[in-house]
Short mmCIF file of C-alpha atoms in Angstrom, two decimals:
data_model
loop_
_atom_site.label_atom_id
_atom_site.label_comp_id
_atom_site.label_asym_id
_atom_site.label_seq_id
_atom_site.Cartn_x
_atom_site.Cartn_y
_atom_site.Cartn_z
CA MET S 11 0.00 0.00 0.00
CA ASP S 12 1.40 3.37 -1.02
CA SER S 13 1.73 5.49 2.13
CA GLU S 14 0.72 8.73 0.38
CA LEU S 15 -2.46 7.12 -0.94
CA LEU S 16 -3.21 5.55 2.43
CA ASN S 17 -2.73 8.87 4.22
CA GLY S 18 -5.18 10.46 1.78
CA PHE S 19 -7.75 7.78 2.63
CA ILE S 20 -7.14 8.32 6.35
CA ASN S 21 -7.48 12.10 6.02
CA GLU S 22 -10.78 11.82 4.15
CA LEU S 23 -12.42 8.87 5.91
CA GLY S 24 -10.65 8.59 9.26
CA TRP S 25 -8.47 5.71 10.39
CA GLU S 26 -11.23 4.20 12.52
CA ALA S 27 -13.49 3.77 9.49
CA LEU S 28 -10.71 2.25 7.36
CA LEU S 29 -9.60 -0.29 9.95
CA ASN S 30 -11.65 -3.45 9.47
CA THR S 31 -12.08 -4.70 13.01
CA ARG S 32 -14.76 -7.21 11.96
CA GLY S 33 -12.56 -9.19 9.59
CA THR S 34 -10.51 -12.29 10.22
CA THR S 35 -7.22 -10.42 9.80
CA TRP S 36 -8.04 -8.24 12.82
CA ARG S 37 -9.38 -11.15 14.85
CA LYS S 38 -6.19 -13.14 14.24
CA LEU S 39 -4.04 -10.36 15.73
CA ASP S 40 -2.98 -10.86 19.31
CA GLU S 41 -4.50 -8.56 21.90
CA THR S 42 -1.22 -6.71 22.46
CA THR S 43 -1.02 -5.75 18.78
CA ARG S 44 -4.68 -4.69 18.68
CA ASN S 45 -4.22 -2.53 21.77
CA LYS S 46 -1.30 -0.69 20.14
CA ILE S 47 -3.60 0.77 17.47
CA THR S 48 -4.56 4.02 19.14
CA ASP S 49 -4.15 6.73 16.51
CA ALA S 50 -3.81 7.42 12.79
CA ALA S 51 -0.05 6.77 12.77
CA SER S 52 -0.25 3.35 14.43
CA ALA S 53 -3.21 2.38 12.25
CA ALA S 54 -1.38 3.50 9.09
CA THR S 55 1.65 1.41 10.04
CA LEU S 56 -0.53 -1.67 10.52
CA MET S 57 -2.46 -1.05 7.28
CA THR S 58 0.81 -0.66 5.37
CA GLU S 59 2.12 -3.93 6.78
CA MET S 60 -1.21 -5.76 6.45
CA PRO S 61 -3.33 -4.24 3.64
CA ALA S 62 -5.97 -6.95 4.14
CA ILE S 63 -6.97 -5.15 7.33
CA ILE S 64 -8.31 -2.19 5.33
CA LYS S 65 -12.08 -2.22 5.02
CA ARG S 66 -13.29 -2.88 1.49
CA PRO S 67 -14.59 -2.04 -0.99
CA LEU S 68 -13.22 1.46 -1.23
CA LEU S 69 -14.18 3.57 -4.24
CA CYS S 70 -12.62 6.86 -5.23
CA ALA S 71 -12.81 9.07 -8.30
CA PRO S 72 -11.54 12.61 -8.93
CA GLY S 73 -13.91 15.24 -7.56
CA LYS S 74 -16.15 12.75 -5.75
CA PRO S 75 -16.34 11.78 -2.09
CA MET S 76 -14.88 8.37 -1.32
CA LEU S 77 -17.19 5.46 -0.59
CA LEU S 78 -16.22 2.84 1.95
CA GLY S 79 -18.16 -0.40 2.25
CA PHE S 80 -21.08 -1.44 0.10
CA SER S 81 -24.36 0.40 -0.23
CA GLU S 82 -26.39 -0.29 -3.35
CA SER S 83 -27.98 3.16 -3.46
CA SER S 84 -24.65 4.92 -2.89
CA TYR S 85 -23.03 2.83 -5.62
CA GLN S 86 -25.81 3.64 -8.07
CA GLN S 87 -25.40 7.34 -7.37
CA PHE S 88 -21.58 7.14 -7.50
CA PHE S 89 -21.48 5.34 -10.85
CA HIS S 90 -24.31 7.38 -12.33
CA GLU S 91 -22.39 10.61 -11.68
CA VAL S 92 -18.94 9.36 -12.80
#
C-alpha cells in the first residue's frame, strides 16, 4: 500500500473507518497488537504492513467523495455521476 495514498484515505475517511475490526485479519491479531492501534499513525503502520486489514470495498474518483463499504444506493449514485 502506497503510504501517500493511504494517508489520503485516512485524512478523508478517518483511520477508525478504514480499519476493518470485523474481519478475520483483525481477529487473528494478538490482543497486544490490537491494543497498540490508538491513533492514525499506528493504524497507518498496521495497514501498510497488512493491507488486508483495510475495510473494502473502497471507491474513489476525482472530484467525488470516497465510498467505503457497500451500499447499493450509494453505488448507483456514485457510478451514475462518474
